[in-house]
Structures are given as structure tokens and as C-alpha cells.
Amino acid sequence: MTTSTILLGSFFNQTSFLVLGSLAINAIFSKCGILDLLMSILLRRWKLESKSFLLVIMLCTMTACSVLCSGLIVVLAALKPLMRQGLEETAIKRLLLGVAFSANAGSILLPISSTTTLITLSLLRDFDHKLSLVSWIFVSGPVALFGTVLCWWILVKLFPAEGDANEEVYRTVEEGLEEADRPQLMRQWSLSNAPKLVMTDGHWFMLMVTCVAVLGMTVFAEALEPVVGHPAILALAVVVVAFGSGFMSRDEYLTLEWDLLAIVGGTNVMAVMIRETALAANASVLLTQGIFDFLAFWPFLILVVCLLLIFGTFCGHSLTAVLVLPLLVPLGVKLEEAESFALLCCIAIPFGMGMPSASFDNMAAQMFSQNLKRKRCELSVRDFFHSGGLMALTGGFLTVTLGFGVSSLQHGLPKVPTDVLQRRTPAELEPKVVKENRVLDGKQKRPFLKMLGQLHAFGTNRTRPRKS
């Protein structure tokens, strides 16, 4: 009973409440129609099928998904009226792949951006390590930005459109209408002037509360900690204000993505179990035994990043983070490079984009293409494998070069692994002394050990060879 209480109590910690706050923020932005307004502004400036529009919408998606969990749903909802007809197939494919891949890249930009980043923060916290917002963005920002721009270039080369050779950029859509009679441009102009959501005082108030909460959870988290406490307090405050005031309904509360909260909560329990059973200390010794006689830290990082890209592509980002990061973070602690090693591993996972099932963003883009009811516009496995495979190679290269270089500037060059491994096990890997958790003490100890002895004797008798 005591052990189950401790494990269940670790399910809901600060990271879990950050996820809940992020889901509420996502719902608020969607209800206020911010991305619809942004889409209308972009359509007044660029043609929908142009390369410039693709680059701008990818950068906007990357930024939006750094704040909103599963923010691609909101982006696709804003794009839905634009893709029903009139666009050529290659333009639709590269636009959907572009927003999906940029959403994956944006999921590493902030500590609250995705399940993978929140799991990394939770694991580091359980091993008594902490990453500041500045340290996080200093490493992840250049990788995400350059990765998105290179992804745009790859998609333009793989999916060329008819108008790419003579790219035109109109100062306003109306000027384009004066130059030529183009039905598609007429349709774009009507969509850019479509009636927008009427913003009430309640909408503006909730937007202000949300923006203040996001700044408090990210930029000013350390400054507000002596006054407010953990940023999870602000995340819970957003939930209370949004649903307690009646701005968000009970049905909208029930439609939040509770599976994300369950994934993070389960990882919190795994982290406690891995530490309290000394599996972290033992696994870090096993994973490093003999390998650093042949490899230095940087080649070992390249090997780990390649494995993470493969796992992330075929197993999915969330599953890879749940299964692999609890073993890699203790390894970074053992190497005395916990912050930089965990952050680089976290950055590498979302760049495994070569399959539709790799992430929720890829699956959402594929389902969206199927709902268009245009057979030639549907995204196939081949489309994801070619473009996503090149993007995985690009993201992995940026992680082990640009990310590693910036991380070395921030945290210093990694120590020689052979020298580090000769020292004793770091105190962070040793199990904590939990006074309430005395499962093997007193009367419970002897029956438990007696049972283990009986199981051991049973196994020995089963494997003992028979006498001739």
C-alpha cells in the first residue's frame, strides 16, 4: 500500500500540471481564432501556392507548436478552406508536409513544447538536474530554425510547382487581381476577406491571461519562482480561470488530449521506479562498459543520435521518449554531461520523420490529405519516407554539429569518458532514502526474502543437469 501510494503520487507532479496547462492554452488559442487571423493576413501578401507562403507558414507553424501542444490541428483547421479545390497536387503535398515537419521541429523549441521535452525535464528533475530556459533555447533554437529552413528547401526541390520558376510576390492580393483574371486568385482574395470571429471582451481577457501565463512559465519562470513557486502553479491557474469562469465549457474540457497527460504521468512513475530500484546506476554501468575504449564522446553521441532517429521514425516520438530517455538520462549523469546529453537526445527524437506514424503531426497531415477526397493529393508512405528521411539526416547532422557546438559553448566541452567512468557512481544515480517506503523492513522483510529464496531454489533445480 505504501509503495503504490508513492508511485501513484508521482503520477501527478509539476510536469503533469504543465501538460494540463498547455492543453488549456491550446484550446484557448483555437477558440479565439488567432491562426485564422494570421492566415488571412498571409493570404493578403502571398499566393497560396508560392514558395514564399510555404516558408512563412512553416516558420509560423514552428513558432505556434513551440507553445501549443498538438498545435498543428489549429493550423490545419485554418488551412482547410483553402485546399478544397484550385491548387495543384504538388503544392498541396509540400504544404501539408511542410507544416507537419515544421510542427515536429517546433516541438523542441521550448521546454513545454511537446511530450518529449516535458519527459526530458521530468527525468532531469528526478535526477536532481535542471535546465534553464536560456540554456534550452540557446541549443534548440538554432537547430529548429535551420532545420525548418532546410526542410523548406528540400520540399521545394522534391515537389516543384508550376509557378516556382517565375515566383511573384504581390504587395496585396488586390494588385494581383488588377494584373490578370485568375479564378484561383479571386478565390484567395475572397477567403482572405472572409468574415472573422467577433472578439468579445472575454476573448481579449483570456488571450491576455494566456500570454501572461506563457511568459511566466517560460521567460520569467526563474524570476517568479520566489513569489509564485513552480511554473506549474501558473499552468493550473490558466485551467481554473478558463473553465471556472465559463469561457470554456465542460464539453471542451472533456475533449482535451488526456492521452498526453497519461503518457507524461506514466513516465514520471517510470523515472521514480528506475531510480529507487537502482536500475539507473546499474544500467548506466552496463551501457558504458567497454564501449568508451573505442569511442570518444562525440562519436558516441553520433551513434546515439542515429539510433534515436531510427527509433523515432519507426516507433514514434512519444514511445521512443518513454522507453529510451529513462535509460539515456542516467547515462548522461554517469558521464557528468546530464544537461547537454539529455537535451541533444531530446532534440534528435522529433527529427525522425520518415513514416506517417512517426508523430501525431505526421498522422494528422496524412488524415487531412485523405479527407480532401482528391486521390492524387493524398500523402503516401513514399512521400513521407523520401522527404522525411532527408529531413532526418539533416536534423541529425544539425544536432551533432550545430547543437553539439552550441551546447559545448553553454556547458563546456565534455570530459573524457574513460576518466569519468573510473570515479564512483554519482550521488544523483543512487536511490533516495524514502522513509515512508519501508517495504522490506520488519515483518515484511523475511517472508519476501524467503519467497525469493524459494524461487531461486526452484530455478536452480530446473536447470541442474541430470546425473548419468
CSV table of C-alpha atoms in Angstrom, one decimal:
chain,number,residue,atom,x,y,z
A,1,MET,CA,0.0,0.0,0.0
A,2,THR,CA,2.8,2.4,0.9
A,3,THR,CA,4.7,1.7,-2.3
A,4,SER,CA,1.6,2.1,-4.5
A,5,THR,CA,0.8,5.4,-2.8
A,6,ILE,CA,4.3,6.7,-3.6
A,7,LEU,CA,4.1,5.6,-7.2
A,8,LEU,CA,0.6,6.9,-7.8
A,9,GLY,CA,1.6,10.2,-6.1
A,10,SER,CA,4.5,10.6,-8.6
A,11,PHE,CA,2.0,10.3,-11.5
A,12,PHE,CA,0.8,13.9,-10.9
A,13,ASN,CA,3.8,16.2,-10.4
A,14,GLN,CA,4.7,19.6,-11.7
A,15,THR,CA,5.3,18.3,-15.2
A,16,SER,CA,1.9,16.7,-15.4
A,17,PHE,CA,0.3,20.0,-14.5
A,18,LEU,CA,2.4,21.8,-17.1
A,19,VAL,CA,0.9,19.5,-19.7
A,20,LEU,CA,-2.6,20.2,-18.5
A,21,GLY,CA,-2.0,24.0,-18.7
A,22,SER,CA,-0.5,23.6,-22.2
A,23,LEU,CA,-3.6,21.8,-23.3
A,24,ALA,CA,-5.9,24.5,-21.9
A,25,ILE,CA,-3.8,27.2,-23.6
A,26,ASN,CA,-4.1,25.3,-26.9
A,27,ALA,CA,-7.9,25.2,-26.6
A,28,ILE,CA,-8.0,29.0,-25.8
A,29,PHE,CA,-5.9,30.0,-28.8
A,30,SER,CA,-8.1,27.7,-31.0
A,31,LYS,CA,-11.3,29.3,-29.7
A,32,CYS,CA,-10.1,32.8,-30.2
A,33,GLY,CA,-9.2,32.1,-33.8
A,34,ILE,CA,-5.7,33.6,-33.7
A,35,LEU,CA,-4.3,31.4,-36.5
A,36,ASP,CA,-7.3,32.2,-38.7
A,37,LEU,CA,-6.5,35.9,-38.4
A,38,LEU,CA,-2.8,35.2,-39.2
A,39,MET,CA,-3.8,33.1,-42.2
A,40,SER,CA,-6.0,35.9,-43.5
A,41,ILE,CA,-3.0,38.3,-43.2
A,42,LEU,CA,-0.7,36.0,-45.1
A,43,LEU,CA,-3.2,35.5,-47.9
A,44,ARG,CA,-3.2,39.2,-48.5
A,45,ARG,CA,0.5,39.2,-49.0
A,46,TRP,CA,1.4,35.9,-50.8
A,47,LYS,CA,-0.1,33.5,-53.3
A,48,LEU,CA,-1.2,30.3,-51.6
A,49,GLU,CA,0.9,28.0,-53.9
A,50,SER,CA,4.1,30.2,-53.7
A,51,LYS,CA,7.4,29.2,-52.2
A,52,SER,CA,7.3,32.3,-50.0
A,53,PHE,CA,3.9,31.4,-48.5
A,54,LEU,CA,5.3,27.9,-47.8
A,55,LEU,CA,8.3,29.2,-45.9
A,56,VAL,CA,6.3,31.8,-43.9
A,57,ILE,CA,3.6,29.3,-42.9
A,58,MET,CA,6.3,26.8,-41.9
A,59,LEU,CA,8.0,29.3,-39.7
A,60,CYS,CA,4.7,30.3,-38.2
A,61,THR,CA,3.8,26.7,-37.5
A,62,MET,CA,7.1,26.1,-35.9
A,63,THR,CA,6.6,29.1,-33.6
A,64,ALA,CA,2.9,28.1,-32.8
A,65,CYS,CA,3.8,24.5,-32.0
A,66,SER,CA,6.5,25.6,-29.6
A,67,VAL,CA,3.8,27.0,-27.3
A,68,LEU,CA,0.8,24.8,-28.2
A,69,CYS,CA,0.8,21.0,-27.7
A,70,SER,CA,-0.6,19.5,-30.9
A,71,GLY,CA,-0.8,23.0,-32.4
A,72,LEU,CA,-0.9,21.5,-35.9
A,73,ILE,CA,-4.6,20.8,-35.5
A,74,VAL,CA,-5.2,24.5,-35.3
A,75,VAL,CA,-3.0,25.2,-38.3
A,76,LEU,CA,-4.7,22.5,-40.4
A,77,ALA,CA,-8.1,23.9,-39.4
A,78,ALA,CA,-7.1,27.3,-40.7
A,79,LEU,CA,-5.8,25.7,-44.0
A,80,LYS,CA,-8.8,23.5,-44.6
A,81,PRO,CA,-11.0,26.1,-46.5
A,82,LEU,CA,-8.0,26.9,-48.8
A,83,MET,CA,-7.3,23.4,-50.1
A,84,ARG,CA,-10.7,22.1,-51.3
A,85,GLN,CA,-10.0,22.9,-54.9
A,86,GLY,CA,-7.9,25.0,-57.2
A,87,LEU,CA,-4.4,24.0,-56.0
A,88,GLU,CA,-2.2,21.6,-57.9
A,89,GLU,CA,-1.3,18.3,-56.3
A,90,THR,CA,2.4,19.0,-55.7
A,91,ALA,CA,1.6,22.3,-54.0
A,92,ILE,CA,-0.8,20.7,-51.6
A,93,LYS,CA,1.6,17.8,-50.8
A,94,ARG,CA,4.5,20.1,-50.0
A,95,LEU,CA,2.3,22.4,-48.0
A,96,LEU,CA,1.0,19.6,-45.8
A,97,LEU,CA,4.4,18.0,-45.4
A,98,GLY,CA,5.9,21.4,-44.6
A,99,VAL,CA,3.5,22.2,-41.8
A,100,ALA,CA,3.8,18.7,-40.4
A,101,PHE,CA,7.7,18.7,-40.4
A,102,SER,CA,7.9,22.3,-39.1
A,103,ALA,CA,5.5,21.3,-36.2
A,104,ASN,CA,7.9,18.4,-35.4
A,105,ALA,CA,10.8,20.9,-35.4
A,106,GLY,CA,8.9,23.4,-33.2
A,107,SER,CA,8.2,20.7,-30.7
A,108,ILE,CA,11.8,21.0,-29.4
A,109,LEU,CA,11.9,24.8,-29.2
A,110,LEU,CA,10.7,25.3,-25.6
A,111,PRO,CA,10.7,23.1,-22.5
A,112,ILE,CA,6.9,23.0,-22.6
A,113,SER,CA,6.6,22.3,-26.4
A,114,SER,CA,5.8,18.6,-26.5
A,115,THR,CA,5.7,15.3,-24.6
A,116,THR,CA,9.3,14.6,-25.4
A,117,THR,CA,10.6,17.9,-23.9
A,118,LEU,CA,8.4,17.5,-20.8
A,119,ILE,CA,9.6,14.0,-20.3
A,120,THR,CA,13.2,15.2,-20.6
A,121,LEU,CA,12.6,17.9,-18.0
A,122,SER,CA,10.9,15.4,-15.7
A,123,LEU,CA,13.7,12.9,-15.9
A,124,LEU,CA,16.4,15.6,-15.3
A,125,ARG,CA,14.4,16.9,-12.3
A,126,ASP,CA,14.2,13.4,-10.8
A,127,PHE,CA,18.0,13.1,-11.1
A,128,ASP,CA,18.5,16.5,-9.4
A,129,HIS,CA,19.4,18.4,-12.6
A,130,LYS,CA,17.8,21.5,-14.0
A,131,LEU,CA,17.9,23.2,-17.4
A,132,SER,CA,17.1,26.9,-17.6
A,133,LEU,CA,15.1,28.4,-20.4
A,134,VAL,CA,18.0,30.3,-21.8
A,135,SER,CA,20.2,27.1,-21.9
A,136,TRP,CA,17.4,25.3,-23.6
A,137,ILE,CA,16.7,27.9,-26.4
A,138,PHE,CA,20.4,28.6,-26.8
A,139,VAL,CA,20.8,25.0,-28.1
A,140,SER,CA,17.4,24.1,-29.5
A,141,GLY,CA,16.6,27.4,-31.2
A,142,PRO,CA,19.3,27.3,-34.0
A,143,VAL,CA,18.7,23.6,-34.7
A,144,ALA,CA,15.0,24.1,-35.0
A,145,LEU,CA,15.3,27.3,-37.2
A,146,PHE,CA,17.9,25.9,-39.6
A,147,GLY,CA,16.1,22.6,-39.7
A,148,THR,CA,12.9,24.3,-40.8
A,149,VAL,CA,14.6,26.4,-43.4
A,150,LEU,CA,16.4,23.3,-44.9
A,151,CYS,CA,13.2,21.4,-44.8
A,152,TRP,CA,11.5,24.1,-46.9
A,153,TRP,CA,14.4,23.9,-49.4
A,154,ILE,CA,14.1,20.0,-49.5
A,155,LEU,CA,10.3,20.2,-50.1
A,156,VAL,CA,10.6,22.8,-52.9
A,157,LYS,CA,13.2,20.6,-54.7
A,158,LEU,CA,11.2,17.3,-54.2
A,159,PHE,CA,7.8,18.8,-55.0
A,160,PRO,CA,8.2,21.6,-57.6
A,161,ALA,CA,5.2,23.6,-58.6
A,162,GLU,CA,4.4,25.2,-62.0
A,163,GLY,CA,4.8,28.8,-60.7
A,164,ASP,CA,8.1,28.3,-58.9
A,165,ALA,CA,10.2,29.4,-61.9
A,166,ASN,CA,8.6,32.9,-62.1
A,167,GLU,CA,7.9,33.5,-58.4
A,168,GLU,CA,5.6,36.5,-58.0
A,169,VAL,CA,5.1,38.3,-54.7
A,170,TYR,CA,2.2,40.8,-54.6
A,171,ARG,CA,2.2,43.7,-52.2
A,172,THR,CA,-1.5,43.0,-51.8
A,173,VAL,CA,-3.8,40.4,-53.4
A,174,GLU,CA,-5.9,43.2,-54.9
A,175,GLU,CA,-2.9,44.3,-57.0
A,176,GLY,CA,-2.7,40.7,-58.4
A,177,LEU,CA,-6.4,40.9,-59.3
A,178,GLU,CA,-5.8,44.0,-61.3
A,179,GLU,CA,-3.0,42.4,-63.3
A,180,ALA,CA,-4.8,39.3,-64.5
A,181,ASP,CA,-8.1,37.5,-64.3
A,182,ARG,CA,-7.2,34.4,-62.2
A,183,PRO,CA,-10.1,32.4,-60.6
A,184,GLN,CA,-7.8,30.9,-58.0
A,185,LEU,CA,-6.5,34.4,-57.0
A,186,MET,CA,-10.1,35.6,-56.9
A,187,ARG,CA,-10.9,32.7,-54.6
A,188,GLN,CA,-7.9,33.5,-52.4
A,189,TRP,CA,-9.0,37.1,-52.1
A,190,SER,CA,-12.5,36.1,-51.0
A,191,LEU,CA,-11.0,33.8,-48.4
A,192,SER,CA,-8.7,36.4,-47.1
A,193,ASN,CA,-11.7,38.7,-46.6
A,194,ALA,CA,-13.9,36.0,-45.1
A,195,PRO,CA,-15.9,37.1,-42.0
A,196,LYS,CA,-13.8,36.6,-38.9
A,197,LEU,CA,-14.7,35.7,-35.3
A,198,VAL,CA,-16.1,38.6,-33.4
A,199,MET,CA,-13.8,39.1,-30.4
A,200,THR,CA,-15.6,40.0,-27.2
A,201,ASP,CA,-14.1,41.4,-24.0
A,202,GLY,CA,-14.0,37.8,-22.7
A,203,HIS,CA,-11.9,36.7,-25.7
A,204,TRP,CA,-9.4,39.6,-25.2
A,205,PHE,CA,-9.2,38.9,-21.4
A,206,MET,CA,-8.4,35.2,-21.9
A,207,LEU,CA,-5.8,36.0,-24.5
A,208,MET,CA,-4.1,38.4,-22.2
A,209,VAL,CA,-4.2,35.8,-19.3
A,210,THR,CA,-2.8,33.2,-21.6
A,211,CYS,CA,0.0,35.3,-22.9
A,212,VAL,CA,1.0,36.4,-19.4
A,213,ALA,CA,0.9,32.7,-18.3
A,214,VAL,CA,3.1,31.6,-21.2
A,215,LEU,CA,5.6,34.3,-20.4
A,216,GLY,CA,5.5,33.4,-16.7
A,217,MET,CA,6.1,29.7,-17.5
A,218,THR,CA,9.0,30.3,-19.9
A,219,VAL,CA,10.7,33.6,-19.9
A,220,PHE,CA,10.1,34.8,-16.3
A,221,ALA,CA,9.9,31.4,-14.7
A,222,GLU,CA,13.1,31.8,-12.6
A,223,ALA,CA,12.3,35.4,-11.6
A,224,LEU,CA,8.8,34.5,-10.4
A,225,GLU,CA,9.8,31.3,-8.6
A,226,PRO,CA,10.4,33.0,-5.2
A,227,VAL,CA,7.0,34.7,-5.4
A,228,VAL,CA,4.7,32.2,-7.3
A,229,GLY,CA,6.7,28.9,-6.9
A,230,HIS,CA,6.9,26.3,-9.7
A,231,PRO,CA,5.6,27.4,-13.2
A,232,ALA,CA,3.0,24.6,-12.8
A,233,ILE,CA,1.1,26.9,-10.5
A,234,LEU,CA,0.6,29.3,-13.4
A,235,ALA,CA,-0.5,26.4,-15.7
A,236,LEU,CA,-3.1,25.4,-13.2
A,237,ALA,CA,-4.2,29.0,-12.8
A,238,VAL,CA,-5.0,29.1,-16.6
A,239,VAL,CA,-7.1,26.0,-16.3
A,240,VAL,CA,-9.0,27.4,-13.3
A,241,VAL,CA,-9.6,30.8,-15.0
A,242,ALA,CA,-10.6,29.3,-18.4
A,243,PHE,CA,-13.0,26.7,-17.2
A,244,GLY,CA,-14.0,28.2,-13.9
A,245,SER,CA,-15.1,31.5,-15.5
A,246,GLY,CA,-17.3,29.7,-18.0
A,247,PHE,CA,-15.2,30.8,-21.0
A,248,MET,CA,-14.5,27.2,-21.9
A,249,SER,CA,-17.4,24.7,-21.5
A,250,ARG,CA,-17.4,21.3,-19.8
A,251,ASP,CA,-17.6,19.6,-23.2
A,252,GLU,CA,-14.4,21.4,-24.3
A,253,TYR,CA,-12.7,20.3,-21.1
A,254,LEU,CA,-13.6,16.7,-21.8
A,255,THR,CA,-12.2,16.9,-25.4
A,256,LEU,CA,-8.7,17.9,-24.2
A,257,GLU,CA,-6.0,15.4,-25.2
A,258,TRP,CA,-5.8,13.5,-22.0
A,259,ASP,CA,-3.6,10.8,-23.5
A,260,LEU,CA,-0.7,13.2,-23.4
A,261,LEU,CA,-1.2,13.7,-19.7
A,262,ALA,CA,-1.3,9.9,-19.2
A,263,ILE,CA,1.9,9.4,-21.2
A,264,VAL,CA,3.8,12.0,-19.1
A,265,GLY,CA,2.3,10.7,-15.9
A,266,GLY,CA,3.4,7.2,-16.7
A,267,THR,CA,6.9,8.4,-17.5
A,268,ASN,CA,7.0,10.1,-14.1
A,269,VAL,CA,6.3,6.8,-12.4
A,270,MET,CA,8.9,5.0,-14.5
A,271,ALA,CA,11.5,7.6,-13.5
A,272,VAL,CA,10.8,7.0,-9.8
A,273,MET,CA,11.0,3.3,-10.2
A,274,ILE,CA,14.2,3.4,-12.2
A,275,ARG,CA,15.9,5.5,-9.6
A,276,GLU,CA,14.5,3.8,-6.4
A,277,THR,CA,15.4,0.3,-7.6
A,278,ALA,CA,19.0,1.4,-8.5
A,279,LEU,CA,18.3,0.4,-12.1
A,280,ALA,CA,19.6,3.8,-13.2
A,281,ALA,CA,23.0,3.2,-11.6
A,282,ASN,CA,23.3,-0.4,-12.9
A,283,ALA,CA,22.1,0.4,-16.4
A,284,SER,CA,24.5,3.3,-16.8
A,285,VAL,CA,27.4,1.0,-15.9
A,286,LEU,CA,26.2,-1.7,-18.4
A,287,LEU,CA,25.7,0.8,-21.2
A,288,THR,CA,29.2,2.3,-20.8
A,289,GLN,CA,31.1,-0.9,-20.2
A,290,GLY,CA,33.8,-1.3,-22.8
A,291,ILE,CA,32.3,1.0,-25.4
A,292,PHE,CA,34.4,4.0,-24.5
A,293,ASP,CA,37.6,2.0,-25.0
A,294,PHE,CA,36.9,2.5,-28.7
A,295,LEU,CA,34.8,5.7,-28.9
A,296,ALA,CA,35.1,9.2,-27.6
A,297,PHE,CA,32.1,11.3,-26.5
A,298,TRP,CA,31.3,12.8,-29.9
A,299,PRO,CA,31.4,9.6,-31.9
A,300,PHE,CA,29.3,8.0,-29.2
A,301,LEU,CA,26.8,10.9,-29.5
A,302,ILE,CA,26.6,10.4,-33.2
A,303,LEU,CA,25.8,6.7,-32.7
A,304,VAL,CA,23.1,7.5,-30.1
A,305,VAL,CA,21.5,10.2,-32.3
A,306,CYS,CA,21.4,7.8,-35.3
A,307,LEU,CA,19.7,5.1,-33.1
A,308,LEU,CA,17.2,7.7,-31.8
A,309,LEU,CA,16.4,8.8,-35.4
A,310,ILE,CA,15.6,5.2,-36.3
A,311,PHE,CA,13.6,4.6,-33.2
A,312,GLY,CA,11.7,7.9,-33.6
A,313,THR,CA,10.9,7.1,-37.2
A,314,PHE,CA,9.6,3.6,-36.8
A,315,CYS,CA,8.4,3.5,-33.2
A,316,GLY,CA,7.1,7.1,-32.8
A,317,HIS,CA,8.4,10.1,-30.9
A,318,SER,CA,6.3,9.6,-27.7
A,319,LEU,CA,7.1,5.9,-27.4
A,320,THR,CA,10.8,6.5,-28.0
A,321,ALA,CA,10.9,9.2,-25.4
A,322,VAL,CA,9.0,6.9,-22.9
A,323,LEU,CA,11.2,3.9,-23.4
A,324,VAL,CA,14.7,5.2,-24.3
A,325,LEU,CA,15.1,8.5,-22.4
A,326,PRO,CA,14.8,7.0,-18.9
A,327,LEU,CA,17.9,5.0,-19.8
A,328,LEU,CA,19.8,7.7,-21.6
A,329,VAL,CA,19.4,10.4,-19.0
A,330,PRO,CA,21.1,8.3,-16.2
A,331,LEU,CA,23.8,7.6,-18.8
A,332,GLY,CA,24.4,11.3,-19.2
A,333,VAL,CA,24.5,11.7,-15.4
A,334,LYS,CA,27.1,8.9,-15.3
A,335,LEU,CA,29.2,10.8,-17.9
A,336,GLU,CA,28.8,14.0,-16.0
A,337,GLU,CA,27.1,15.6,-19.0
A,338,ALA,CA,23.5,15.2,-17.9
A,339,GLU,CA,22.1,18.6,-19.2
A,340,SER,CA,23.8,18.6,-22.6
A,341,PHE,CA,23.5,14.9,-23.4
A,342,ALA,CA,19.8,14.8,-22.4
A,343,LEU,CA,19.0,17.9,-24.4
A,344,LEU,CA,20.7,16.7,-27.6
A,345,CYS,CA,18.9,13.4,-27.3
A,346,CYS,CA,15.6,15.2,-26.8
A,347,ILE,CA,16.3,17.3,-29.9
A,348,ALA,CA,17.2,14.3,-32.1
A,349,ILE,CA,14.0,12.3,-31.5
A,350,PRO,CA,11.4,14.6,-33.3
A,351,PHE,CA,13.6,14.7,-36.4
A,352,GLY,CA,12.8,11.1,-37.1
A,353,MET,CA,10.0,11.9,-39.6
A,354,GLY,CA,10.3,9.2,-42.2
A,355,MET,CA,7.0,7.5,-41.6
A,356,PRO,CA,3.4,8.7,-41.3
A,357,SER,CA,3.2,7.1,-37.8
A,358,ALA,CA,6.3,8.8,-36.5
A,359,SER,CA,4.4,11.5,-34.8
A,360,PHE,CA,0.9,12.9,-34.2
A,361,ASP,CA,1.7,15.8,-36.6
A,362,ASN,CA,2.5,13.4,-39.5
A,363,MET,CA,-0.6,11.3,-38.9
A,364,ALA,CA,-2.8,14.5,-38.8
A,365,ALA,CA,-1.3,15.7,-42.1
A,366,GLN,CA,-1.9,12.3,-43.7
A,367,MET,CA,-5.5,12.1,-42.5
A,368,PHE,CA,-6.1,15.7,-43.6
A,369,SER,CA,-4.9,14.8,-47.2
A,370,GLN,CA,-7.2,11.8,-47.3
A,371,ASN,CA,-10.2,13.9,-46.2
A,372,LEU,CA,-9.7,16.2,-49.2
A,373,LYS,CA,-11.2,13.5,-51.4
A,374,ARG,CA,-8.6,14.1,-54.1
A,375,LYS,CA,-6.7,10.8,-54.8
A,376,ARG,CA,-3.6,12.4,-56.2
A,377,CYS,CA,-3.3,14.8,-53.3
A,378,GLU,CA,-3.1,12.0,-50.6
A,379,LEU,CA,0.2,11.7,-48.8
A,380,SER,CA,1.7,8.2,-49.2
A,381,VAL,CA,4.3,6.4,-47.2
A,382,ARG,CA,6.7,7.0,-50.0
A,383,ASP,CA,6.2,10.8,-49.7
A,384,PHE,CA,7.0,10.7,-46.0
A,385,PHE,CA,9.9,8.3,-46.4
A,386,HIS,CA,11.7,10.3,-49.1
A,387,SER,CA,11.2,13.8,-47.7
A,388,GLY,CA,11.1,12.7,-44.0
A,389,GLY,CA,14.2,10.6,-44.5
A,390,LEU,CA,16.2,13.5,-45.9
A,391,MET,CA,14.9,15.7,-43.1
A,392,ALA,CA,16.0,13.1,-40.5
A,393,LEU,CA,19.5,13.1,-42.0
A,394,THR,CA,19.5,16.9,-41.9
A,395,GLY,CA,18.2,17.1,-38.4
A,396,GLY,CA,20.7,14.5,-37.1
A,397,PHE,CA,23.6,16.4,-38.8
A,398,LEU,CA,22.5,19.7,-37.3
A,399,THR,CA,22.1,18.1,-33.8
A,400,VAL,CA,25.7,16.6,-33.8
A,401,THR,CA,27.3,19.6,-35.3
A,402,LEU,CA,25.5,22.9,-34.6
A,403,GLY,CA,23.7,21.6,-31.5
A,404,PHE,CA,26.8,20.0,-30.0
A,405,GLY,CA,28.9,23.1,-30.7
A,406,VAL,CA,26.4,25.5,-29.1
A,407,SER,CA,25.9,23.1,-26.2
A,408,SER,CA,29.7,23.0,-25.7
A,409,LEU,CA,29.8,26.8,-25.6
A,410,GLN,CA,27.0,26.7,-23.0
A,411,HIS,CA,28.1,23.8,-20.8
A,412,GLY,CA,31.7,23.4,-21.7
A,413,LEU,CA,33.4,20.6,-23.6
A,414,PRO,CA,32.6,17.1,-22.5
A,415,LYS,CA,35.0,15.4,-20.2
A,416,VAL,CA,37.0,12.3,-21.3
A,417,PRO,CA,34.6,9.4,-20.7
A,418,THR,CA,37.4,7.0,-19.6
A,419,ASP,CA,38.4,9.4,-16.8
A,420,VAL,CA,34.9,9.9,-15.7
A,421,LEU,CA,33.9,6.3,-15.6
A,422,GLN,CA,36.8,5.5,-13.2
A,423,ARG,CA,35.1,7.5,-10.5
A,424,ARG,CA,32.5,6.3,-8.2
A,425,THR,CA,28.8,6.3,-9.1
A,426,PRO,CA,27.4,9.8,-8.9
A,427,ALA,CA,25.2,10.6,-6.0
A,428,GLU,CA,22.4,11.6,-8.3
A,429,LEU,CA,22.1,7.9,-9.5
A,430,GLU,CA,21.9,6.4,-6.1
A,431,PRO,CA,18.4,5.7,-4.7
A,432,LYS,CA,16.9,8.3,-2.5
A,433,VAL,CA,16.2,7.5,1.1
A,434,VAL,CA,12.4,7.4,1.3
A,435,LYS,CA,11.4,6.9,4.9
A,436,GLU,CA,7.8,6.1,4.2
A,437,ASN,CA,8.8,3.3,1.7
A,438,ARG,CA,10.0,0.5,4.0
A,439,VAL,CA,8.5,-2.4,2.1
A,440,LEU,CA,11.4,-4.8,3.1
A,441,ASP,CA,11.6,-3.7,6.7
A,442,GLY,CA,10.4,-5.6,9.8
A,443,LYS,CA,7.9,-8.3,9.4
A,444,GLN,CA,7.6,-7.9,5.7
A,445,LYS,CA,11.3,-8.5,5.0
A,446,ARG,CA,11.7,-12.1,6.0
A,447,PRO,CA,8.7,-13.5,4.1
A,448,PHE,CA,9.7,-11.6,1.0
A,449,LEU,CA,13.3,-12.8,1.1
A,450,LYS,CA,12.1,-16.3,1.9
A,451,MET,CA,9.9,-16.3,-1.2
A,452,LEU,CA,12.8,-15.1,-3.3
A,453,GLY,CA,14.9,-17.9,-2.0
A,454,GLN,CA,12.3,-20.5,-2.9
A,455,LEU,CA,12.1,-19.1,-6.4
A,456,HIS,CA,15.8,-19.2,-6.7
A,457,ALA,CA,16.0,-22.8,-5.5
A,458,PHE,CA,13.2,-23.8,-7.9
A,459,GLY,CA,15.1,-22.3,-10.9
A,460,THR,CA,18.3,-24.0,-9.8
A,461,ASN,CA,16.6,-27.4,-9.6
A,462,ARG,CA,15.1,-26.9,-13.1
A,463,THR,CA,18.4,-26.1,-14.7
A,464,ARG,CA,20.6,-28.6,-12.9
A,465,PRO,CA,21.8,-31.3,-15.3
A,466,ARG,CA,20.7,-34.9,-14.6
A,467,LYS,CA,23.2,-37.4,-13.3
A,468,SER,CA,24.2,-40.1,-15.7
